[in-house]
Short mmCIF file of C-alpha atoms and ligand atoms in Angstrom, two decimals:
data_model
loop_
_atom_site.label_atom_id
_atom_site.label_comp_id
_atom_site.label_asym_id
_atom_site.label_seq_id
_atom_site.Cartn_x
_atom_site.Cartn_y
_atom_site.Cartn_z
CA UNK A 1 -57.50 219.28 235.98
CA UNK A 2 -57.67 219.95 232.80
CA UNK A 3 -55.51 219.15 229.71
CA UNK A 4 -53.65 222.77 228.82
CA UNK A 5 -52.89 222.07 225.36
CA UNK A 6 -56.21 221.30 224.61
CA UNK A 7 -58.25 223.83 226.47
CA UNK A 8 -54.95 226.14 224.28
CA UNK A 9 -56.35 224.72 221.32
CA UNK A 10 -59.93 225.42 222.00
CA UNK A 11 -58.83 229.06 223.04
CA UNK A 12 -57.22 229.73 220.17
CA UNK A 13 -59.94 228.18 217.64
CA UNK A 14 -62.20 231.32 218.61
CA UNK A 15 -60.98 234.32 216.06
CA UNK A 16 -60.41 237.35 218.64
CA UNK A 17 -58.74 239.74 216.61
CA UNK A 18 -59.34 242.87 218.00
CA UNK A 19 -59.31 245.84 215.53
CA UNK A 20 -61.74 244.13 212.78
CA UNK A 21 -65.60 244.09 213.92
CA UNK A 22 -66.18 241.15 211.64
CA UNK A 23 -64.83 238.95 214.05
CA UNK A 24 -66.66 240.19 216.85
CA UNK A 25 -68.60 236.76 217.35
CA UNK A 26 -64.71 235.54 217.91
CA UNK A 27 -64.05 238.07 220.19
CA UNK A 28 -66.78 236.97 222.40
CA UNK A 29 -66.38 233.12 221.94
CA UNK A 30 -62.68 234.10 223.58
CA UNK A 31 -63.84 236.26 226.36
CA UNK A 32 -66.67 233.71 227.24
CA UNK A 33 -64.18 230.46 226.91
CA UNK A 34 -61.75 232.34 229.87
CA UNK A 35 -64.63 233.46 231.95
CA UNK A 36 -66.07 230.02 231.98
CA UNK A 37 -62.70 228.40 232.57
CA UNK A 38 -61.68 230.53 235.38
CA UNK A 39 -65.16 230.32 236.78
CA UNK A 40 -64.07 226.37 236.50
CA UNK A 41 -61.48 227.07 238.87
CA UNK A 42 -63.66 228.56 241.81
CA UNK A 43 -62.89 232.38 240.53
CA UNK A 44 -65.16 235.34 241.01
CA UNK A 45 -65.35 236.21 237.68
CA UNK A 46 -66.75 239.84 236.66
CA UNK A 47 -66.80 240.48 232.68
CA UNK A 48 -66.44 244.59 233.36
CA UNK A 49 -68.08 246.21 229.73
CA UNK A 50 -66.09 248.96 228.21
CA UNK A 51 -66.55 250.59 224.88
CA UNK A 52 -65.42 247.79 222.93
CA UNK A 53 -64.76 244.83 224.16
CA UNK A 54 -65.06 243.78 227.97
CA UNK A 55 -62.29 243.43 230.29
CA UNK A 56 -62.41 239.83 232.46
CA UNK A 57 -61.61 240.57 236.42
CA UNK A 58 -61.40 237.34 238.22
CA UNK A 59 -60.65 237.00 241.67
CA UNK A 60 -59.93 234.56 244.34
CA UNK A 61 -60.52 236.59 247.53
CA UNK A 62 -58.95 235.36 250.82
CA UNK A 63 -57.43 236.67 253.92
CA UNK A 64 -56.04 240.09 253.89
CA UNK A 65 -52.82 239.42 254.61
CA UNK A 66 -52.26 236.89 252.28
CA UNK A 67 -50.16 238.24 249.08
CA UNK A 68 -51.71 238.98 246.39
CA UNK A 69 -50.58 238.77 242.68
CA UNK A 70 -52.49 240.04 239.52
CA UNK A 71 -51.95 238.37 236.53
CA UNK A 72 -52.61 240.04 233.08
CA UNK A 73 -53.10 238.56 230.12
CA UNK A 74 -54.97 239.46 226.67
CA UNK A 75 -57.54 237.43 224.82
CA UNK A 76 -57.22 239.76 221.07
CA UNK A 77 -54.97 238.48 218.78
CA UNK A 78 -53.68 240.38 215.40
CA UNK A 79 -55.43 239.89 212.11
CA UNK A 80 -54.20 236.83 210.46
CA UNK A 81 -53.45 238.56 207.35
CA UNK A 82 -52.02 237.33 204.69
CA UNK A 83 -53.94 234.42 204.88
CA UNK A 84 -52.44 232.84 201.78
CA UNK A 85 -48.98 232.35 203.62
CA UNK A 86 -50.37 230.24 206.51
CA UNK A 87 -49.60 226.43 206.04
CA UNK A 88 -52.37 225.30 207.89
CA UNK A 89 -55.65 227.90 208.82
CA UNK A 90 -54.78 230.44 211.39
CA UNK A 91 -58.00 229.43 213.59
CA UNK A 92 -58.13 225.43 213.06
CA UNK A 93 -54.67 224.73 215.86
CA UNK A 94 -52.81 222.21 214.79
CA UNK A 95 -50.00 220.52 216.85
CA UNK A 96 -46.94 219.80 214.63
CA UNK A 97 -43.34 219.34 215.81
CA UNK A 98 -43.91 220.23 219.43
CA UNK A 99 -45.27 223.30 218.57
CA UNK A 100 -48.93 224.33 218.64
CA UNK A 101 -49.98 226.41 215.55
CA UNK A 102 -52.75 229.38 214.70
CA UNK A 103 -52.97 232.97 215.33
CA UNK A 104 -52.88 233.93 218.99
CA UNK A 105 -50.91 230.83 219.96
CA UNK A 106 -47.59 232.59 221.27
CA UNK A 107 -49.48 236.42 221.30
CA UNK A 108 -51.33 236.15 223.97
CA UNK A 109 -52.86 232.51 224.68
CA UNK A 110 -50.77 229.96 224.63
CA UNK A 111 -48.54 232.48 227.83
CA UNK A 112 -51.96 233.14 229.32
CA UNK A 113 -53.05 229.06 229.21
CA UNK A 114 -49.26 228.77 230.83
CA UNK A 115 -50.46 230.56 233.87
CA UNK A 116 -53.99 229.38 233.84
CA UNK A 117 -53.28 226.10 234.14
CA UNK A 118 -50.45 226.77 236.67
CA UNK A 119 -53.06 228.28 239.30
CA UNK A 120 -55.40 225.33 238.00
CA UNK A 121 -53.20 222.52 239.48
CA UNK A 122 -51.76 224.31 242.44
CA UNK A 123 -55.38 224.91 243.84
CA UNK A 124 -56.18 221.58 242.75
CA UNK A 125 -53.28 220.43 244.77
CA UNK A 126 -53.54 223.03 247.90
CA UNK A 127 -57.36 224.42 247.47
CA UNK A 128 -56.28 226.58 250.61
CA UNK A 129 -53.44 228.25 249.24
CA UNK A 130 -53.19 231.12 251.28
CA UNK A 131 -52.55 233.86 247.97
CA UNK A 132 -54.95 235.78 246.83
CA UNK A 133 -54.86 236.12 242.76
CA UNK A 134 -57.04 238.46 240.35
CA UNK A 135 -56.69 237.51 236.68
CA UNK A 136 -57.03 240.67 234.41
CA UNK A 137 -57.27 239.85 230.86
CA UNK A 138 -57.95 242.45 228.56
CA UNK A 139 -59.54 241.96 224.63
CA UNK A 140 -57.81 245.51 223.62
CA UNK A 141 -54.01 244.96 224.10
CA UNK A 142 -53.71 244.73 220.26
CA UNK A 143 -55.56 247.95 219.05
CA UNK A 144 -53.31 250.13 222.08
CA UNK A 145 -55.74 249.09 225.19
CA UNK A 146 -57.79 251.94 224.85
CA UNK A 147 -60.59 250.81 227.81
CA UNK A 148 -57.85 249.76 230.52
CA UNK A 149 -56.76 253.04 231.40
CA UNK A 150 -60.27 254.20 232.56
CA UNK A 151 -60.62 250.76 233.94
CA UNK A 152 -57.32 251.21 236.47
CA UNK A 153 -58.96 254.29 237.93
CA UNK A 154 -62.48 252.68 238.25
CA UNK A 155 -61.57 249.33 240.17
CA UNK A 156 -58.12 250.65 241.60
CA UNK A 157 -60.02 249.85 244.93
CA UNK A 158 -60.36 246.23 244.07
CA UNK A 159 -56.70 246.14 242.59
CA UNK A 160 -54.54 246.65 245.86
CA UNK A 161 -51.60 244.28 245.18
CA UNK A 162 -48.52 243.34 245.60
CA UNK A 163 -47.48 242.85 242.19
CA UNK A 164 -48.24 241.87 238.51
CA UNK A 165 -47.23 238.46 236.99
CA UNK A 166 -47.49 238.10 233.41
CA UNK A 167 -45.90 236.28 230.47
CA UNK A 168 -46.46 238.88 226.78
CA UNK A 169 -42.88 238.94 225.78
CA UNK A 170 -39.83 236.89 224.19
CA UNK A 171 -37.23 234.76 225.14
CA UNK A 172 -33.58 234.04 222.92
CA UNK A 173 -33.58 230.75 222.98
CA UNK A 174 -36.08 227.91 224.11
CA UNK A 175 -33.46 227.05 227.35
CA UNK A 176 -32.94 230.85 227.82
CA UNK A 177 -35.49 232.13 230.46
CA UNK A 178 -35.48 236.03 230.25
CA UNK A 179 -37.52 237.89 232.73
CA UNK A 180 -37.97 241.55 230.93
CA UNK A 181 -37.31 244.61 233.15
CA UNK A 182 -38.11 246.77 230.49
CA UNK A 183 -40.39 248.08 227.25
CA UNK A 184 -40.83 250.30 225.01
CA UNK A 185 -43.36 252.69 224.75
CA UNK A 186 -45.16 254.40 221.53
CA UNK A 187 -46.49 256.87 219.75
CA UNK A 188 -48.34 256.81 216.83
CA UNK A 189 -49.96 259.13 213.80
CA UNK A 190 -50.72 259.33 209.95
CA UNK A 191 -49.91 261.98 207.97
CA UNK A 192 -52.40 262.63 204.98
CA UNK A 193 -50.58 265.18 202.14
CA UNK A 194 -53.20 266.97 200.11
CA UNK A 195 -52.25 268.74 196.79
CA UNK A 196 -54.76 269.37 194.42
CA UNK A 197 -58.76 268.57 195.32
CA UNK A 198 -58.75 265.55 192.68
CA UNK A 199 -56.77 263.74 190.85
CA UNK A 200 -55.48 265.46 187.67
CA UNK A 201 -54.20 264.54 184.35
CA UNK A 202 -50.86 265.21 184.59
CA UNK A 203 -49.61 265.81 181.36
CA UNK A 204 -52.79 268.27 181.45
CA UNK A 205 -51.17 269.77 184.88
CA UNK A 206 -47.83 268.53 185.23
CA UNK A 207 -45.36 271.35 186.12
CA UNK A 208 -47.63 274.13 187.99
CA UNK A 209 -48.30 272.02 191.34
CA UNK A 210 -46.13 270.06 193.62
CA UNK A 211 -47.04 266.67 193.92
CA UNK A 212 -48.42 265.13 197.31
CA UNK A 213 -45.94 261.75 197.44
CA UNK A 214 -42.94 264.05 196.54
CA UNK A 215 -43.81 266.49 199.57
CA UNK A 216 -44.44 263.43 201.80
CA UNK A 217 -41.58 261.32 200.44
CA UNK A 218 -39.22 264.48 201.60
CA UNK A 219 -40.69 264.58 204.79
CA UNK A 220 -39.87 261.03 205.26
CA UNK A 221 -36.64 261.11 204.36
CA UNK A 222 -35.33 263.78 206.35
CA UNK A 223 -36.86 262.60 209.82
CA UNK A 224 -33.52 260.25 210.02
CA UNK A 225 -29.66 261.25 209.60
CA UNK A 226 -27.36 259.49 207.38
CA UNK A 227 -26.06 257.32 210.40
CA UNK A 228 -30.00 255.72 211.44
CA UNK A 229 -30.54 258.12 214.27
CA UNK A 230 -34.12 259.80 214.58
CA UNK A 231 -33.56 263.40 213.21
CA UNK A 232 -35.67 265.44 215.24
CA UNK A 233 -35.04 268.43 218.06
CA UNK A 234 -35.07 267.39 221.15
CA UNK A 235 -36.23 263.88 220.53
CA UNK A 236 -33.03 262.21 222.69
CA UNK A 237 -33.39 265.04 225.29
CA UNK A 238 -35.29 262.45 227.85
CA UNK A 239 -33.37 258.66 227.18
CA UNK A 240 -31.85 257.08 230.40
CA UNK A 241 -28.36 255.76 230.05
CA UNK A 242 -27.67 252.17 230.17
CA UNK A 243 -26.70 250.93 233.94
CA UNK A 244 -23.73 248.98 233.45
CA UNK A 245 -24.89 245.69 234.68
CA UNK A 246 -27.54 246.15 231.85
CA UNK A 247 -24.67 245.73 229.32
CA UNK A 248 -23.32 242.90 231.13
CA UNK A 249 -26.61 241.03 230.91
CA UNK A 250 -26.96 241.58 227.56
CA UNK A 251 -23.48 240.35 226.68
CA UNK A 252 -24.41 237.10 228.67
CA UNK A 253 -27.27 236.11 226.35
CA UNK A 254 -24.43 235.22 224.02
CA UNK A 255 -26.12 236.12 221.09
CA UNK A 256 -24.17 236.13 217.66
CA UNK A 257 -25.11 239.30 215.22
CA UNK A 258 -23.99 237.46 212.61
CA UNK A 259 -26.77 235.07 213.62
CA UNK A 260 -29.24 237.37 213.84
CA UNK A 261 -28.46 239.56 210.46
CA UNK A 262 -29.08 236.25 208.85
CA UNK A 263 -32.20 235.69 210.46
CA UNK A 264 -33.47 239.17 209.55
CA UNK A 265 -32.35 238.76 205.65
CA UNK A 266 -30.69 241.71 205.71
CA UNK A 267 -26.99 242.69 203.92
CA UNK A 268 -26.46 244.38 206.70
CA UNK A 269 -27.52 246.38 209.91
CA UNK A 270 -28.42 249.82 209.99
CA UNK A 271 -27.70 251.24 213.83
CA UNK A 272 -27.12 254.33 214.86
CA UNK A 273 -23.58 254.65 216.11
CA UNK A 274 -22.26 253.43 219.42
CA UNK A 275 -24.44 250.66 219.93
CA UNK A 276 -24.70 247.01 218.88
CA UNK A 277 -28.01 245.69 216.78
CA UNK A 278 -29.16 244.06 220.65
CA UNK A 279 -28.31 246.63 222.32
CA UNK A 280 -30.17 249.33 219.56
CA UNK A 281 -33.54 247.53 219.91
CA UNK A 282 -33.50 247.83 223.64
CA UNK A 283 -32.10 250.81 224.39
CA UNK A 284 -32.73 253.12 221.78
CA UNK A 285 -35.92 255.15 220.67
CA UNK A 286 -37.41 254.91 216.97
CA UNK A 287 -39.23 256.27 214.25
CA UNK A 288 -40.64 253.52 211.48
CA UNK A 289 -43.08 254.18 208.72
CA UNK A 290 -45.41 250.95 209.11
CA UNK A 291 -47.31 252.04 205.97
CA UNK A 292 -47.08 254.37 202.45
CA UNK A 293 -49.92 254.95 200.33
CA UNK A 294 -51.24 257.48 197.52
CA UNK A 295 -51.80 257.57 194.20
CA UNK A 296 -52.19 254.28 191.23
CA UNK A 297 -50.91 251.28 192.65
CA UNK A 298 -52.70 248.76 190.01
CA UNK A 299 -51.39 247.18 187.28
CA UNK A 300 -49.89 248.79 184.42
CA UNK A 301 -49.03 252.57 184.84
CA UNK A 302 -51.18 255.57 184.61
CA UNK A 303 -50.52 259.22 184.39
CA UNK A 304 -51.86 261.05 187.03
CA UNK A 305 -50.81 263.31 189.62
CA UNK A 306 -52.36 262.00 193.08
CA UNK A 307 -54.62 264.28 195.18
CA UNK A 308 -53.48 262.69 198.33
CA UNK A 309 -50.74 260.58 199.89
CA UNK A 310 -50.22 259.30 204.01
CA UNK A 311 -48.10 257.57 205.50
CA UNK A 312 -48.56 255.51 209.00
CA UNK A 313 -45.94 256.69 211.31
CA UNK A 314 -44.48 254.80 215.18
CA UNK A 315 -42.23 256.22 217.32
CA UNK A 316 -40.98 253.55 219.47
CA UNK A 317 -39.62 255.10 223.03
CA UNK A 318 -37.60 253.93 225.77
CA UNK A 319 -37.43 255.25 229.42
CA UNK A 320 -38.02 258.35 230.26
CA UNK A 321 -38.95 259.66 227.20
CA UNK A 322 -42.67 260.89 227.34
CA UNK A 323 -45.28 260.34 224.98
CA UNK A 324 -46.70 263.73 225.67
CA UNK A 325 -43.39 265.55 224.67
CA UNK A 326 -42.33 263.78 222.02
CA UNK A 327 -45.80 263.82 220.20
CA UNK A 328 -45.47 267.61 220.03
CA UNK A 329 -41.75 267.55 218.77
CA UNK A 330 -42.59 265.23 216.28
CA UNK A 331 -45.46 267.26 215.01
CA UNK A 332 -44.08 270.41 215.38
CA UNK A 333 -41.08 268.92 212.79
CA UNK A 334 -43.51 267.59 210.12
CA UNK A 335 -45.39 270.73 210.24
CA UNK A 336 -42.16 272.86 210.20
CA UNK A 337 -40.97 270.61 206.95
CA UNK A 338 -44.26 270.49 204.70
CA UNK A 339 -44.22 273.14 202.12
CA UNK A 340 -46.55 275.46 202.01
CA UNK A 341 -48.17 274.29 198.96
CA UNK A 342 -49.72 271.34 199.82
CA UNK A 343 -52.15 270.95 203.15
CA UNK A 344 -50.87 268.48 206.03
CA UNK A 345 -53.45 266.75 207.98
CA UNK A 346 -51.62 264.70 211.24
CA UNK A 347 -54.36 262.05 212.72
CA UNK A 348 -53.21 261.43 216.02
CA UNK A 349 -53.13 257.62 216.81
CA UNK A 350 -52.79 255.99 220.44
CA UNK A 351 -49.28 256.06 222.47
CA UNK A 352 -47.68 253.98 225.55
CA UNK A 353 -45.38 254.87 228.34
CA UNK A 354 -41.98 252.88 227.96
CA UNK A 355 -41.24 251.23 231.30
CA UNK A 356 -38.26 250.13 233.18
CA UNK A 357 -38.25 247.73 236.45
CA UNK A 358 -34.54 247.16 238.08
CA UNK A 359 -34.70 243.82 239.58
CA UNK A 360 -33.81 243.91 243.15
CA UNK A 361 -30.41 242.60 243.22
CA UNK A 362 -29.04 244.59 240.51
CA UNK A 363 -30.59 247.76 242.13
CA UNK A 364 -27.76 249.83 243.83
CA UNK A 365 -30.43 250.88 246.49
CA UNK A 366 -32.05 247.38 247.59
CA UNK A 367 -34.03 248.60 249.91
CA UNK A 368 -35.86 250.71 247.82
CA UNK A 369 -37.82 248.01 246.46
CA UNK A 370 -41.31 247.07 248.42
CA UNK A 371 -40.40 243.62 250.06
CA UNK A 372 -43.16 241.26 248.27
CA UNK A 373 -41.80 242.71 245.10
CA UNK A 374 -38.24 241.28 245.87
CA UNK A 375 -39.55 238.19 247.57
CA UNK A 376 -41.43 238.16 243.90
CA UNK A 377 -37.89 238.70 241.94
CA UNK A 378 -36.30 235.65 244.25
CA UNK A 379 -38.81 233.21 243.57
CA UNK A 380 -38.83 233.09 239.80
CA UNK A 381 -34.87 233.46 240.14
CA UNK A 382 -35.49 230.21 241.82
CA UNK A 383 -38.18 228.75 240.19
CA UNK A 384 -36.27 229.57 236.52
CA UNK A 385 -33.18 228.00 238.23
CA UNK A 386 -34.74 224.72 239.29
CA UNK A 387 -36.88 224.49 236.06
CA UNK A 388 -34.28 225.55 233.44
CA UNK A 389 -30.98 224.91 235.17
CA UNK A 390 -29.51 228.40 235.02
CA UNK A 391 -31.07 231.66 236.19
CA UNK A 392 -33.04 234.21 233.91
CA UNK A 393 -31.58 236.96 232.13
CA UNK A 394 -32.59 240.36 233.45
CA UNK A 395 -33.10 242.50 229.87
CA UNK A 396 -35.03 245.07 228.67
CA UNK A 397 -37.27 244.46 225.10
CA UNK A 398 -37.98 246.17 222.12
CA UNK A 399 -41.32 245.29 222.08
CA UNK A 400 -44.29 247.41 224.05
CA UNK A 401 -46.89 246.58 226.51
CA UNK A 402 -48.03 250.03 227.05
CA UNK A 403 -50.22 249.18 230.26
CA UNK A 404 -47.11 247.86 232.30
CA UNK A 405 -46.85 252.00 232.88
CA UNK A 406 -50.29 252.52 232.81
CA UNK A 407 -50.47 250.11 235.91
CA UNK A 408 -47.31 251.47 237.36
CA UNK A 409 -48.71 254.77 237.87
CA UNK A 410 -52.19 254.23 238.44
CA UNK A 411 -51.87 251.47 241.28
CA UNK A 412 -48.03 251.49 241.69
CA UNK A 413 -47.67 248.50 241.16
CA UNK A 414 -44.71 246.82 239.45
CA UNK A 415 -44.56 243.84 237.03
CA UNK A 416 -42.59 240.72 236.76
CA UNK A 417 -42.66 239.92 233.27
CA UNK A 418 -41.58 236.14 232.47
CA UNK A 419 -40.92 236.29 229.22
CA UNK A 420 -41.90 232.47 227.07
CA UNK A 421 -41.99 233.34 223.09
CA UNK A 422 -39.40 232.44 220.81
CA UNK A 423 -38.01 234.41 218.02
CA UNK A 424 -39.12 231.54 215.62
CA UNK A 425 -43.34 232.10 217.14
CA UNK A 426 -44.27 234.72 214.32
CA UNK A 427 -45.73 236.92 216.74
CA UNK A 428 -48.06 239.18 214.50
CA UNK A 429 -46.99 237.42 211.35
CA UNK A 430 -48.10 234.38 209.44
CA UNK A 431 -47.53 230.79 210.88
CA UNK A 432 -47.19 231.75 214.54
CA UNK A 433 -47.15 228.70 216.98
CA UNK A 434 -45.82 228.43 220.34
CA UNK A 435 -43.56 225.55 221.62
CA UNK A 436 -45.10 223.50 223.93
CA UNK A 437 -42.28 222.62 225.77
CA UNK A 438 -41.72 225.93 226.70
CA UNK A 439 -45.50 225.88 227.70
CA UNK A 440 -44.78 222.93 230.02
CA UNK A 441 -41.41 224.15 231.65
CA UNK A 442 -43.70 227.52 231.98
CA UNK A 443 -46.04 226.24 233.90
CA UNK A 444 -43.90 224.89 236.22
CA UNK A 445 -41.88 227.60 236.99
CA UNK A 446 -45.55 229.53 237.14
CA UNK A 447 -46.90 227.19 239.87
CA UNK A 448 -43.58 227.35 241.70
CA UNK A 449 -43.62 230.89 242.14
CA UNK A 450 -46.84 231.25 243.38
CA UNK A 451 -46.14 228.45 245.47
CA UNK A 452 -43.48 230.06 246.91
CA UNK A 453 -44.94 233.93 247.23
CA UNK A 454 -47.65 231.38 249.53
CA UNK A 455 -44.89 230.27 251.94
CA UNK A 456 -44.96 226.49 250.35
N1 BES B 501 -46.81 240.81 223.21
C1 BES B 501 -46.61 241.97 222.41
C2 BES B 501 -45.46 242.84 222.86
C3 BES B 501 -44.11 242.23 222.67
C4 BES B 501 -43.74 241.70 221.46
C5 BES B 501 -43.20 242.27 223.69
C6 BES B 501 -42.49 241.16 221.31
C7 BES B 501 -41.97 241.74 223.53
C8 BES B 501 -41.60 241.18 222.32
C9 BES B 501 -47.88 242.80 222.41
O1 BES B 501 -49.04 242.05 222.27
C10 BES B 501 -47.82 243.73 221.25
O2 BES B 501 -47.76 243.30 220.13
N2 BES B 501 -47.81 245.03 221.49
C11 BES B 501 -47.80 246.02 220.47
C12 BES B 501 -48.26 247.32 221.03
C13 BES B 501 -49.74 247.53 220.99
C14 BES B 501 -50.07 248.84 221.65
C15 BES B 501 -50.30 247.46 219.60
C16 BES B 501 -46.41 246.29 219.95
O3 BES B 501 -45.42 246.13 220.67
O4 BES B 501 -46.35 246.68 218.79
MN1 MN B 502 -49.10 240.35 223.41
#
């Protein structure tokens, strides 16, 4: 078998960031490095070409009545930008206080190695394990997954499962296992404000035209009340309420807002009334302005009155609000708000389904649930137990993995989502690692899972 922090460390020295075609020689030195490796393994491994970068299907066939897992996992990472604030170079890993550290390491690779070399030693150990499991591992989970979809419907055939296994989201604390029952979804747009067809002088003009950042700053500012909530028609119409064991959970992870307002920098929190800061981020839909732009932003000042200004917009949507209703509402309000003397270009920008998952022991209605998927729920319950010492946390996350849904409704097929970051990883940020204990312990409960799902 192979060493899994080093093959991690190999994985993560190839620079697979998704959305920036200079690095597509990195994008390929990723997808090749997990072909090869699961090829090492005895997989069937098909490297499926889609418009930008290929999708790896891997199988390990068997008999039909064996269960059969798919485990996803994505090879793109996020642009290492700013590069200035990384302590050692986001694609050279370097192991330093248990943790292993460059771009990728937590977001996706370091969970994807965890599972990898998981289904490495068990078939080392048992090569007849009767399971049958298809790695999918995408290089587009970062710019919104735009090939997958297409992908589902094309191989659906190949795809018949029993459920998906995958570790892309957090964890409180590194002796807190959480397995996530729900996400987010998204939507996303810019909105470019035109005033005048060039920049002007605007002592020249000033006073005869309205200027593009005012109209856009006022649009900005009223798409939120006073008290943090989204200020749009219609835009709550759609959000489930929170089961009650849901609460319960949450209050279980014993987590201290003091803590985490400290964490964040913050004087203080800004949440929309009748919820708590943990419970806001998981239960509650969004609307963020990722980005600003327009006009002089050099040095020194300049008097001019901008032709254009944008702003990057996310809505971030829980269960069951719709992407294709709320993308209307939301236009429908910025169009309704921009003055008529300026022109209002929306780009529309990809979206996700939020999803939701109620593990089969909290479910009022157990028998609802397709019995692999609950023999699925039981094992990591187990597995967590016997790894960790106490059982998971069932909780939903702020965070999105937009083809959870995607797979839900194309092969109806559920996920169980072990989450193994840490708040402290830096997913998406500078100086992300991921702690290799947690990679270890990971493992273990991976390999005992699938273990168990094959009767062992
Ligand atoms: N692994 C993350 C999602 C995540 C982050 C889940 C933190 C839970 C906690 C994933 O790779 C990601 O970053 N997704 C993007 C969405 C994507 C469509 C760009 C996100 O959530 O912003
Ligand atoms: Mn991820």
């Amino acid at each position: 078998m192979f060493d899994p922090v080093d093959k991690l460390k190999e994985f993560v020295r190839h620079p697979s960031v998704s959305t920036d075609p200079k690095y597509r020689d990195g994008m390929q030195g990723a997808q090749e490095f997990v072909s090869g490796l699961l090829r090492s393994l005895g997989f069937a491994v098909e490297v499926v070409k889609t418009g930008l970068h290929p999708i790896i299907l891997a199988q390990r066939e068997g008999d039909p009545s064996w269960p059969h897992v798919i485990i996803y996992g994505h090879y793109d990472v996020q642009p290492p930008d700013p590069l200035d604030l990384w302590k050692t170079p986001p694609f050279e890993p370097t192991e330093r206080g248990g943790r292993l550290w460059g771009r990728g390491a937590a977001d996706n690779k370091g969970p994807l190695m965890t599972h990898i070399a998981a289904v490495g030693r068990l078939l080392e150990r048992n090569p007849r394990l009767p399971v049958r499991i298809t790695f999918l591992i995408e290089g587009e989970e970062e710019t919104g997954s735009p090939s997958f979809l297409p992908f589902l419907e094309k191989y659906q055939h190949r795809l018949k499962a029993d459920f998906v296994f995958l570790s892309d989201t957090g964890i409180p604390r590194e002796d807190q296992i959480v397995v996530t029952c729900g996400l987010r979804g998204l939507v996303l747009c810019e909105v470019e404000v035109t005033g005048a067809r060039t920049d002007l002088h605007s002592g020249l003009h000033g006073g005869v035209l309205r200027n593009p950042i005012q109209a856009l700053a006022e649009l900005c500012a009223s798409l939120h009340t006073p008290d943090g909530r989204v200020n749009i028609a219609g835009y709550y119409d759609d959000v489930l309420e929170v089961a009650p064991w849901e609460r319960e959970e949450l209050r279980k992870l014993g987590t201290e807002e003091e803590a985490y307002r400290e964490f964040l920098g913050i004087p203080a929190f800004y949440v929309p009334p009748g919820y708590t800061p943990f419970e806001a981020v998981r239960f509650l839909p969004t609307l963020e302005f990722n980005g600003v732009g327009g006009g002089y932003q050099g040095e020194g000042s300049k008097t001019v009155i901008p032709s254009k200004a944008l702003v990057k917009i996310s809505c971030r949507l829980v269960p069951d609000q719709k992407p294709g209703k709320i993308r209307p509402l939301l236009y429908k309000a910025i169009r309704e708000r921009m003055p008529g003397d300026v022109t209002c270009r929306i780009i529309d920008q990809h979206e996700g389904t939020p999803y939701i998952v109620v593990p089969p022991d909290r479910s009022n209605t157990p028998a609802s649930q397709p019995p692999r998927l609950a023999r699925a729920f039981r094992a990591v319950d187990r597995a967590v137990i016997d790894v960790f010492g106490r059982p998971p946390l069932y909780l939903r996350e702020g965070g999105s993995v937009p083809i959870i849904a995607d797979i839900k409704r194309v092969l109806g097929l559920d996920s169980v989502l072990l989450g193994l970051f840490l708040p402290e990883d830096n997913l998406h940020a500078p100086n992300e690692s991921f702690n290799l204990r947690v990679m270890q312990k990971g493992m273990a409960v991976s390999e005992k899972v699938l273990a168990a799902l094959a009767g062992g």
